[in-house]
PDB file of C-alpha atoms and ligand atoms in Angstrom:
ATOM      1  CA  UNK M  24       0.473  11.051 -22.872  1.00 36.00           C
ATOM      2  CA  UNK M  25       3.496  11.437 -20.605  1.00 36.00           C
ATOM      3  CA  UNK M  26       4.552   8.333 -18.717  1.00 37.00           C
ATOM      4  CA  UNK M  27       1.701   6.143 -19.943  1.00 41.00           C
ATOM      5  CA  UNK M  28       2.595   3.161 -22.077  1.00 45.00           C
ATOM      6  CA  UNK M  29       0.631   2.827 -25.281  1.00 38.00           C
ATOM      7  CA  UNK M  30      -0.642  -0.559 -24.117  1.00 41.00           C
ATOM      8  CA  UNK M  31      -2.303   0.823 -21.004  1.00 60.00           C
ATOM      9  CA  UNK M  32      -4.588   3.152 -22.948  1.00 61.00           C
ATOM     10  CA  UNK M  33      -7.838   2.078 -24.520  1.00 70.00           C
ATOM     11  CA  UNK M  34      -8.726   5.056 -26.680  1.00 69.00           C
ATOM     12  CA  UNK M  35     -12.074   3.656 -27.771  1.00 80.00           C
ATOM     13  CA  UNK M  36     -13.231   2.805 -24.244  1.00 86.00           C
ATOM     14  CA  UNK M  37     -16.065   4.964 -22.938  1.00 90.00           C
ATOM     15  CA  UNK M  38     -16.077   6.294 -19.399  1.00 90.00           C
ATOM     16  CA  UNK M  39     -18.810   3.824 -18.492  1.00 93.00           C
ATOM     17  CA  UNK M  40     -16.850   1.013 -20.124  1.00 93.00           C
ATOM     18  CA  UNK M  41     -13.790   1.927 -18.090  1.00 94.00           C
ATOM     19  CA  UNK M  42     -15.811   1.993 -14.888  1.00 95.00           C
ATOM     20  CA  UNK M  43     -17.302  -1.431 -15.623  1.00 96.00           C
ATOM     21  CA  UNK M  44     -13.894  -2.899 -16.455  1.00 96.00           C
ATOM     22  CA  UNK M  45     -12.416  -1.319 -13.306  1.00 97.00           C
ATOM     23  CA  UNK M  46     -15.134  -2.877 -11.177  1.00 98.00           C
ATOM     24  CA  UNK M  47     -14.637  -6.285 -12.787  1.00 98.00           C
ATOM     25  CA  UNK M  48     -10.937  -6.022 -11.990  1.00 98.00           C
ATOM     26  CA  UNK M  49     -11.913  -4.933  -8.477  1.00 98.00           C
ATOM     27  CA  UNK M  50     -14.044  -8.065  -8.041  1.00 98.00           C
ATOM     28  CA  UNK M  51     -11.265 -10.291  -9.379  1.00 98.00           C
ATOM     29  CA  UNK M  52      -8.830  -8.679  -6.957  1.00 98.00           C
ATOM     30  CA  UNK M  53     -11.223  -9.513  -4.113  1.00 98.00           C
ATOM     31  CA  UNK M  54     -11.165 -13.167  -5.168  1.00 98.00           C
ATOM     32  CA  UNK M  55      -7.421 -13.176  -5.832  1.00 98.00           C
ATOM     33  CA  UNK M  56      -6.375 -11.619  -2.522  1.00 98.00           C
ATOM     34  CA  UNK M  57      -8.862 -12.692   0.181  1.00 97.00           C
ATOM     35  CA  UNK M  58      -6.077 -12.094   2.717  1.00 96.00           C
ATOM     36  CA  UNK M  59      -5.498  -8.437   1.770  1.00 97.00           C
ATOM     37  CA  UNK M  60      -5.084  -6.191   4.787  1.00 95.00           C
ATOM     38  CA  UNK M  61      -2.936  -3.410   6.179  1.00 94.00           C
ATOM     39  CA  UNK M  62       0.448  -5.099   6.452  1.00 92.00           C
ATOM     40  CA  UNK M  63       1.706  -2.819   9.211  1.00 96.00           C
ATOM     41  CA  UNK M  64       0.985  -4.352  12.630  1.00 97.00           C
ATOM     42  CA  UNK M  65      -0.824  -1.924  14.947  1.00 97.00           C
ATOM     43  CA  UNK M  66      -3.398  -1.874  17.718  1.00 97.00           C
ATOM     44  CA  UNK M  67      -4.426   1.798  17.706  1.00 97.00           C
ATOM     45  CA  UNK M  68      -4.177   4.974  15.569  1.00 97.00           C
ATOM     46  CA  UNK M  69      -0.938   6.148  17.221  1.00 98.00           C
ATOM     47  CA  UNK M  70       0.796   2.831  16.529  1.00 98.00           C
ATOM     48  CA  UNK M  71      -0.353   2.935  12.911  1.00 97.00           C
ATOM     49  CA  UNK M  72       0.848   6.528  12.506  1.00 97.00           C
ATOM     50  CA  UNK M  73       4.259   5.566  13.911  1.00 98.00           C
ATOM     51  CA  UNK M  74       4.501   2.377  11.809  1.00 97.00           C
ATOM     52  CA  UNK M  75       3.573   4.297   8.662  1.00 95.00           C
ATOM     53  CA  UNK M  76       6.291   6.881   9.298  1.00 96.00           C
ATOM     54  CA  UNK M  77       8.801   4.045   9.792  1.00 97.00           C
ATOM     55  CA  UNK M  78       7.668   2.320   6.578  1.00 94.00           C
ATOM     56  CA  UNK M  79       9.153   5.028   4.328  1.00 91.00           C
ATOM     57  CA  UNK M  80      11.880   3.368   2.237  1.00 91.00           C
ATOM     58  CA  UNK M  81      11.509   0.178   4.286  1.00 93.00           C
ATOM     59  CA  UNK M  82       9.578  -3.084   3.994  1.00 91.00           C
ATOM     60  CA  UNK M  83       6.525  -3.565   6.208  1.00 92.00           C
ATOM     61  CA  UNK M  84       8.098  -6.807   7.432  1.00 92.00           C
ATOM     62  CA  UNK M  85      11.129  -4.965   8.778  1.00 95.00           C
ATOM     63  CA  UNK M  86       8.886  -2.347  10.399  1.00 97.00           C
ATOM     64  CA  UNK M  87       6.870  -5.119  12.077  1.00 97.00           C
ATOM     65  CA  UNK M  88      10.080  -6.577  13.516  1.00 97.00           C
ATOM     66  CA  UNK M  89      10.919  -3.275  15.170  1.00 98.00           C
ATOM     67  CA  UNK M  90       7.540  -2.079  16.414  1.00 98.00           C
ATOM     68  CA  UNK M  91       6.683  -4.549  19.233  1.00 98.00           C
ATOM     69  CA  UNK M  92       9.588  -3.277  21.340  1.00 98.00           C
ATOM     70  CA  UNK M  93       9.014   0.311  20.242  1.00 98.00           C
ATOM     71  CA  UNK M  94       5.291   0.319  21.063  1.00 98.00           C
ATOM     72  CA  UNK M  95       5.966  -1.246  24.470  1.00 98.00           C
ATOM     73  CA  UNK M  96       8.566   1.414  25.272  1.00 98.00           C
ATOM     74  CA  UNK M  97       6.529   4.367  23.911  1.00 98.00           C
ATOM     75  CA  UNK M  98       2.828   3.671  24.428  1.00 98.00           C
ATOM     76  CA  UNK M  99       1.618   7.289  24.263  1.00 98.00           C
ATOM     77  CA  UNK M 100       2.185  10.451  22.233  1.00 98.00           C
ATOM     78  CA  UNK M 101       3.730  12.028  25.346  1.00 98.00           C
ATOM     79  CA  UNK M 102       6.317   9.234  25.401  1.00 98.00           C
ATOM     80  CA  UNK M 103       7.482  10.153  21.890  1.00 98.00           C
ATOM     81  CA  UNK M 104       7.394  13.868  22.763  1.00 98.00           C
ATOM     82  CA  UNK M 105       9.741  13.291  25.685  1.00 98.00           C
ATOM     83  CA  UNK M 106      11.838  10.533  24.102  1.00 98.00           C
ATOM     84  CA  UNK M 107      15.582  10.326  24.495  1.00 98.00           C
ATOM     85  CA  UNK M 108      16.733  10.813  20.897  1.00 98.00           C
ATOM     86  CA  UNK M 109      19.649   8.365  21.059  1.00 98.00           C
ATOM     87  CA  UNK M 110      17.556   5.611  22.567  1.00 98.00           C
ATOM     88  CA  UNK M 111      14.767   6.086  20.026  1.00 98.00           C
ATOM     89  CA  UNK M 112      17.281   6.152  17.155  1.00 98.00           C
ATOM     90  CA  UNK M 113      18.746   2.839  18.268  1.00 98.00           C
ATOM     91  CA  UNK M 114      15.338   1.190  18.422  1.00 98.00           C
ATOM     92  CA  UNK M 115      14.291   2.220  14.932  1.00 98.00           C
ATOM     93  CA  UNK M 116      17.744   2.054  13.272  1.00 98.00           C
ATOM     94  CA  UNK M 117      16.925  -1.155  11.276  1.00 98.00           C
ATOM     95  CA  UNK M 118      14.208   0.724   9.338  1.00 98.00           C
ATOM     96  CA  UNK M 119      16.767   3.092   7.750  1.00 97.00           C
ATOM     97  CA  UNK M 120      16.814   6.908   7.674  1.00 97.00           C
ATOM     98  CA  UNK M 121      16.537   6.555  11.435  1.00 97.00           C
ATOM     99  CA  UNK M 122      17.671  10.102  12.292  1.00 97.00           C
ATOM    100  CA  UNK M 123      14.986  11.719  10.137  1.00 96.00           C
ATOM    101  CA  UNK M 124      12.394   9.248  11.368  1.00 97.00           C
ATOM    102  CA  UNK M 125      13.348   9.876  15.006  1.00 98.00           C
ATOM    103  CA  UNK M 126      12.913  13.566  14.358  1.00 97.00           C
ATOM    104  CA  UNK M 127       9.463  12.975  12.850  1.00 97.00           C
ATOM    105  CA  UNK M 128       8.341  10.755  15.744  1.00 98.00           C
ATOM    106  CA  UNK M 129       9.413  13.242  18.421  1.00 98.00           C
ATOM    107  CA  UNK M 130       7.785  16.139  16.538  1.00 98.00           C
ATOM    108  CA  UNK M 131       4.642  14.063  15.969  1.00 98.00           C
ATOM    109  CA  UNK M 132       4.455  13.291  19.695  1.00 98.00           C
ATOM    110  CA  UNK M 133       4.856  16.970  20.565  1.00 98.00           C
ATOM    111  CA  UNK M 134       2.226  18.120  18.046  1.00 98.00           C
ATOM    112  CA  UNK M 135      -0.262  15.536  19.286  1.00 98.00           C
ATOM    113  CA  UNK M 136       0.271  16.542  22.906  1.00 98.00           C
ATOM    114  CA  UNK M 137       0.149  20.275  22.183  1.00 98.00           C
ATOM    115  CA  UNK M 138      -2.755  20.340  19.728  1.00 98.00           C
ATOM    116  CA  UNK M 139      -4.793  17.179  20.106  1.00 98.00           C
ATOM    117  CA  UNK M 140      -4.613  16.237  23.749  1.00 98.00           C
ATOM    118  CA  UNK M 141      -2.271  13.372  22.904  1.00 98.00           C
ATOM    119  CA  UNK M 142      -4.764  11.691  20.560  1.00 98.00           C
ATOM    120  CA  UNK M 143      -4.397  11.067  16.808  1.00 98.00           C
ATOM    121  CA  UNK M 144      -7.189  13.034  15.104  1.00 98.00           C
ATOM    122  CA  UNK M 145      -9.616  11.221  12.794  1.00 96.00           C
ATOM    123  CA  UNK M 146      -9.915  13.891  10.083  1.00 96.00           C
ATOM    124  CA  UNK M 147      -7.815  14.220   6.934  1.00 95.00           C
ATOM    125  CA  UNK M 148      -7.559  18.004   7.312  1.00 97.00           C
ATOM    126  CA  UNK M 149      -6.059  17.605  10.806  1.00 97.00           C
ATOM    127  CA  UNK M 150      -3.874  14.614  10.052  1.00 97.00           C
ATOM    128  CA  UNK M 151      -2.027  16.292   7.181  1.00 96.00           C
ATOM    129  CA  UNK M 152      -0.938  19.135   9.488  1.00 97.00           C
ATOM    130  CA  UNK M 153       1.042  16.684  11.641  1.00 97.00           C
ATOM    131  CA  UNK M 154       4.819  16.257  11.256  1.00 94.00           C
ATOM    132  CA  UNK M 155       5.750  13.231   9.140  1.00 92.00           C
ATOM    133  CA  UNK M 156       2.160  12.662   7.956  1.00 95.00           C
ATOM    134  CA  UNK M 157       1.382  13.365   4.310  1.00 93.00           C
ATOM    135  CA  UNK M 158      -1.842  12.677   2.492  1.00 93.00           C
ATOM    136  CA  UNK M 159      -0.937   9.045   1.758  1.00 91.00           C
ATOM    137  CA  UNK M 160      -0.168   8.298   5.416  1.00 92.00           C
ATOM    138  CA  UNK M 161      -3.287  10.170   6.507  1.00 95.00           C
ATOM    139  CA  UNK M 162      -5.437   7.980   4.259  1.00 93.00           C
ATOM    140  CA  UNK M 163      -3.793   4.820   5.618  1.00 93.00           C
ATOM    141  CA  UNK M 164      -4.599   5.971   9.163  1.00 95.00           C
ATOM    142  CA  UNK M 165      -8.171   6.988   8.331  1.00 95.00           C
ATOM    143  CA  UNK M 166      -8.957   3.767   6.492  1.00 94.00           C
ATOM    144  CA  UNK M 167      -7.385   1.355   8.934  1.00 95.00           C
ATOM    145  CA  UNK M 168      -7.640   2.961  12.339  1.00 95.00           C
ATOM    146  CA  UNK M 169     -10.839   4.999  11.991  1.00 96.00           C
ATOM    147  CA  UNK M 170     -12.873   3.064   9.414  1.00 93.00           C
ATOM    148  CA  UNK M 171     -13.132   6.184   7.270  1.00 95.00           C
ATOM    149  CA  UNK M 172     -12.811   5.080   3.618  1.00 95.00           C
ATOM    150  CA  UNK M 173      -9.484   6.170   2.157  1.00 92.00           C
ATOM    151  CA  UNK M 174      -7.498   5.533  -1.031  1.00 95.00           C
ATOM    152  CA  UNK M 175      -3.793   4.938  -0.493  1.00 93.00           C
ATOM    153  CA  UNK M 176      -1.849   6.073  -3.533  1.00 94.00           C
ATOM    154  CA  UNK M 177       1.568   4.518  -2.993  1.00 92.00           C
ATOM    155  CA  UNK M 178       4.063   3.472  -5.635  1.00 93.00           C
ATOM    156  CA  UNK M 179       2.324   0.127  -6.305  1.00 95.00           C
ATOM    157  CA  UNK M 180      -1.090   1.740  -6.568  1.00 97.00           C
ATOM    158  CA  UNK M 181       0.173   4.342  -9.049  1.00 97.00           C
ATOM    159  CA  UNK M 182       1.852   1.754 -11.241  1.00 97.00           C
ATOM    160  CA  UNK M 183      -1.076  -0.664 -11.343  1.00 98.00           C
ATOM    161  CA  UNK M 184      -3.921   1.770 -11.984  1.00 98.00           C
ATOM    162  CA  UNK M 185      -1.935   3.239 -14.845  1.00 96.00           C
ATOM    163  CA  UNK M 186      -1.179  -0.198 -16.270  1.00 97.00           C
ATOM    164  CA  UNK M 187      -4.890  -0.938 -16.162  1.00 97.00           C
ATOM    165  CA  UNK M 188      -5.662   2.322 -17.951  1.00 95.00           C
ATOM    166  CA  UNK M 189      -7.900   3.454 -15.105  1.00 96.00           C
ATOM    167  CA  UNK M 190      -6.352   6.910 -15.267  1.00 95.00           C
ATOM    168  CA  UNK M 191      -3.625   8.773 -17.100  1.00 92.00           C
ATOM    169  CA  UNK M 192      -3.039  11.177 -14.208  1.00 94.00           C
ATOM    170  CA  UNK M 193       0.434  11.313 -12.683  1.00 93.00           C
ATOM    171  CA  UNK M 194      -0.227  13.471  -9.636  1.00 95.00           C
ATOM    172  CA  UNK M 195      -1.118  11.301  -6.587  1.00 94.00           C
ATOM    173  CA  UNK M 196      -4.000  13.539  -5.480  1.00 94.00           C
ATOM    174  CA  UNK M 197      -5.485  13.533  -8.996  1.00 96.00           C
ATOM    175  CA  UNK M 198      -5.042   9.738  -9.142  1.00 97.00           C
ATOM    176  CA  UNK M 199      -6.829   9.442  -5.795  1.00 96.00           C
ATOM    177  CA  UNK M 200      -9.805  11.424  -7.086  1.00 96.00           C
ATOM    178  CA  UNK M 201      -9.894   9.618 -10.448  1.00 97.00           C
ATOM    179  CA  UNK M 202      -9.973   6.165  -8.832  1.00 98.00           C
ATOM    180  CA  UNK M 203     -12.377   7.344  -6.149  1.00 97.00           C
ATOM    181  CA  UNK M 204     -14.838   8.189  -8.935  1.00 96.00           C
ATOM    182  CA  UNK M 205     -14.717   4.614 -10.295  1.00 97.00           C
ATOM    183  CA  UNK M 206     -15.644   2.854  -7.036  1.00 98.00           C
ATOM    184  CA  UNK M 207     -18.097   3.130  -4.166  1.00 97.00           C
ATOM    185  CA  UNK M 208     -16.605   5.045  -1.272  1.00 96.00           C
ATOM    186  CA  UNK M 209     -17.151   2.162   1.134  1.00 96.00           C
ATOM    187  CA  UNK M 210     -14.790   0.014  -1.007  1.00 97.00           C
ATOM    188  CA  UNK M 211     -11.863   2.431  -1.122  1.00 97.00           C
ATOM    189  CA  UNK M 212      -9.813   1.098   1.792  1.00 95.00           C
ATOM    190  CA  UNK M 213      -9.983  -2.595   0.872  1.00 97.00           C
ATOM    191  CA  UNK M 214      -9.526  -1.826  -2.819  1.00 98.00           C
ATOM    192  CA  UNK M 215      -6.284  -0.025  -1.916  1.00 97.00           C
ATOM    193  CA  UNK M 216      -5.043  -3.033   0.067  1.00 96.00           C
ATOM    194  CA  UNK M 217      -5.874  -5.435  -2.760  1.00 98.00           C
ATOM    195  CA  UNK M 218      -4.172  -3.312  -5.390  1.00 98.00           C
ATOM    196  CA  UNK M 219      -1.068  -2.989  -3.219  1.00 96.00           C
ATOM    197  CA  UNK M 220      -1.151  -6.750  -2.518  1.00 97.00           C
ATOM    198  CA  UNK M 221      -1.285  -7.425  -6.264  1.00 98.00           C
ATOM    199  CA  UNK M 222       1.582  -5.000  -6.894  1.00 98.00           C
ATOM    200  CA  UNK M 223       3.767  -6.673  -4.291  1.00 96.00           C
ATOM    201  CA  UNK M 224       3.018 -10.274  -5.216  1.00 97.00           C
ATOM    202  CA  UNK M 225       2.162 -10.361  -8.932  1.00 98.00           C
ATOM    203  CA  UNK M 226       2.361  -7.110 -10.902  1.00 98.00           C
ATOM    204  CA  UNK M 227       5.904  -6.052 -10.029  1.00 98.00           C
ATOM    205  CA  UNK M 228       7.483  -2.843 -11.315  1.00 97.00           C
ATOM    206  CA  UNK M 229      10.035  -4.880 -13.261  1.00 95.00           C
ATOM    207  CA  UNK M 230       8.883  -8.150 -14.774  1.00 96.00           C
ATOM    208  CA  UNK M 231       5.225  -8.461 -13.745  1.00 98.00           C
ATOM    209  CA  UNK M 232       3.977 -12.072 -13.741  1.00 98.00           C
ATOM    210  CA  UNK M 233       1.532 -11.584 -16.645  1.00 98.00           C
ATOM    211  CA  UNK M 234       1.395 -15.296 -17.535  1.00 98.00           C
ATOM    212  CA  UNK M 235       0.207 -16.147 -14.014  1.00 98.00           C
ATOM    213  CA  UNK M 236      -2.070 -13.177 -13.368  1.00 98.00           C
ATOM    214  CA  UNK M 237      -5.800 -13.448 -12.703  1.00 98.00           C
ATOM    215  CA  UNK M 238      -6.359 -10.091 -14.422  1.00 98.00           C
ATOM    216  CA  UNK M 239      -4.725 -10.969 -17.746  1.00 97.00           C
ATOM    217  CA  UNK M 240      -7.946 -10.939 -19.801  1.00 96.00           C
ATOM    218  CA  UNK M 241      -8.929  -7.480 -18.576  1.00 96.00           C
ATOM    219  CA  UNK M 242      -5.496  -5.863 -18.497  1.00 97.00           C
ATOM    220  CA  UNK M 243      -4.397  -3.645 -21.401  1.00 96.00           C
ATOM    221  CA  UNK M 244      -0.790  -4.040 -20.230  1.00 97.00           C
ATOM    222  CA  UNK M 245      -0.802  -7.837 -20.457  1.00 97.00           C
ATOM    223  CA  UNK M 246       2.553  -8.727 -21.986  1.00 97.00           C
ATOM    224  CA  UNK M 247       4.544  -6.128 -20.047  1.00 97.00           C
ATOM    225  CA  UNK M 248       6.059  -9.144 -18.293  1.00 98.00           C
ATOM    226  CA  UNK M 249       6.541 -12.767 -19.406  1.00 98.00           C
ATOM    227  CA  UNK M 250       3.322 -14.392 -20.637  1.00 98.00           C
ATOM    228  CA  UNK M 251       4.644 -17.960 -20.645  1.00 98.00           C
ATOM    229  CA  UNK M 252       3.074 -19.506 -17.483  1.00 97.00           C
ATOM    230  CA  UNK M 253       6.129 -21.610 -16.623  1.00 97.00           C
ATOM    231  CA  UNK M 254       8.253 -18.457 -16.627  1.00 97.00           C
ATOM    232  CA  UNK M 255       5.682 -16.159 -15.010  1.00 98.00           C
ATOM    233  CA  UNK M 256       5.019 -18.409 -11.989  1.00 97.00           C
ATOM    234  CA  UNK M 257       8.630 -17.930 -10.911  1.00 97.00           C
ATOM    235  CA  UNK M 258       7.890 -14.225 -10.516  1.00 98.00           C
ATOM    236  CA  UNK M 259       5.009 -14.703  -8.060  1.00 98.00           C
ATOM    237  CA  UNK M 260       5.908 -13.893  -4.483  1.00 97.00           C
ATOM    238  CA  UNK M 261       4.861 -14.893  -1.003  1.00 95.00           C
ATOM    239  CA  UNK M 262       3.268 -17.786   0.902  1.00 96.00           C
ATOM    240  CA  UNK M 263       0.164 -17.774  -1.327  1.00 97.00           C
ATOM    241  CA  UNK M 264       2.138 -17.971  -4.595  1.00 98.00           C
ATOM    242  CA  UNK M 265       0.656 -21.401  -5.417  1.00 98.00           C
ATOM    243  CA  UNK M 266      -2.894 -20.191  -4.713  1.00 98.00           C
ATOM    244  CA  UNK M 267      -2.253 -17.183  -6.944  1.00 98.00           C
ATOM    245  CA  UNK M 268      -1.100 -19.451  -9.772  1.00 98.00           C
ATOM    246  CA  UNK M 269      -4.146 -21.720  -9.379  1.00 98.00           C
ATOM    247  CA  UNK M 270      -6.485 -18.709  -9.357  1.00 98.00           C
ATOM    248  CA  UNK M 271      -4.960 -17.651 -12.687  1.00 98.00           C
ATOM    249  CA  UNK M 272      -5.569 -21.127 -14.137  1.00 97.00           C
ATOM    250  CA  UNK M 273      -1.909 -22.129 -13.986  1.00 97.00           C
ATOM    251  CA  UNK M 274      -0.678 -25.418 -12.529  1.00 97.00           C
ATOM    252  CA  UNK M 275       0.409 -24.540  -8.953  1.00 97.00           C
ATOM    253  CA  UNK M 276       2.963 -27.358  -9.190  1.00 97.00           C
ATOM    254  CA  UNK M 277       4.983 -25.111 -11.500  1.00 97.00           C
ATOM    255  CA  UNK M 278       5.543 -22.583  -8.714  1.00 97.00           C
ATOM    256  CA  UNK M 279       9.032 -23.033  -7.270  1.00 96.00           C
ATOM    257  CA  UNK M 280       9.575 -23.027  -3.491  1.00 96.00           C
ATOM    258  CA  UNK M 281      11.778 -19.997  -4.058  1.00 95.00           C
ATOM    259  CA  UNK M 282       8.679 -17.989  -5.040  1.00 95.00           C
ATOM    260  CA  UNK M 283       6.701 -19.180  -2.010  1.00 95.00           C
ATOM    261  CA  UNK M 284       9.432 -18.194   0.437  1.00 93.00           C
ATOM    262  CA  UNK M 285      10.363 -14.980  -1.389  1.00 90.00           C
ATOM    263  CA  UNK M 286      10.099 -11.884   0.747  1.00 86.00           C
ATOM    264  CA  UNK M 287       7.230  -9.661  -0.380  1.00 86.00           C
ATOM    265  CA  UNK M 288       8.674  -6.184  -1.003  1.00 81.00           C
TER     266      UNK M 288
HETATM  267  S1  SF4 J 314       0.815  -8.775 -14.126  1.00 51.87           S
HETATM  268 FE1  SF4 J 314       0.572  -8.217 -16.303  1.00 51.87          FE
HETATM  269  S2  SF4 J 314      -1.534  -8.871 -16.781  1.00 51.87           S
HETATM  270 FE2  SF4 J 314      -1.392  -8.770 -14.550  1.00 51.87          FE
HETATM  271  S3  SF4 J 314      -2.072  -6.747 -13.996  1.00 51.87           S
HETATM  272 FE3  SF4 J 314       0.148  -6.625 -14.201  1.00 51.87          FE
HETATM  273  S4  SF4 J 314       0.547  -5.978 -16.314  1.00 51.87           S
HETATM  274 FE4  SF4 J 314      -1.593  -6.688 -16.187  1.00 51.87          FE
END
């Protein structure tokens, strides 16, 4: 099947077997990443919508460095609608693609003022009609600002669910539906955060830390990255790198400081 590695498929696995294995992985992810959350700082739906637009092709950390000043300067949709383009561009420049993003923010502000009384709507069907907001962003907003369960199919999510053989779909909407069928709706938002956390800290696109991964026994793609624990621990990332190693049964003392201080992508 196109784009799916032979190792990620379990041809003999029944649908029920796949669902059970998926849920076991889901439970392990809950234990592995108790700190999983939306990594974009925000205090309301508008701030999350803006932060999500800025996060395209940019790390969440960089976005979070820019947004305190931005949110203070533009607290309402009307503020974005009437923004001075040059000033807004300067504020968001560090996030990259700042001209396109400025355009999206001003158009978003105008659409919210014109069609939704300045408020971010809480329905998928409405959200996806807004400038700069696609289905992925809409699900992030629903799940984290409105408590409506949503699955966020970003690049990490796509890579990991395919490595786990949860689906062979390649289209993000089809992936969203396939994974939605494996889990209770109420778990969708947190499951998305945990999968994305795992993708950023352990199961990287290049060189996943298989030898220091809590999911090794359940993962058909085990071996995609180094399996030797002493090598794998160096690939872990972030302040909890030592906890992640310990959770996988690997001596946390093997984790170099470099991994602990490494910026999570
Ligand atoms: S790091 Fe390796 S074992 Fe862990 S989930 Fe990714 S591919 Fe599977």
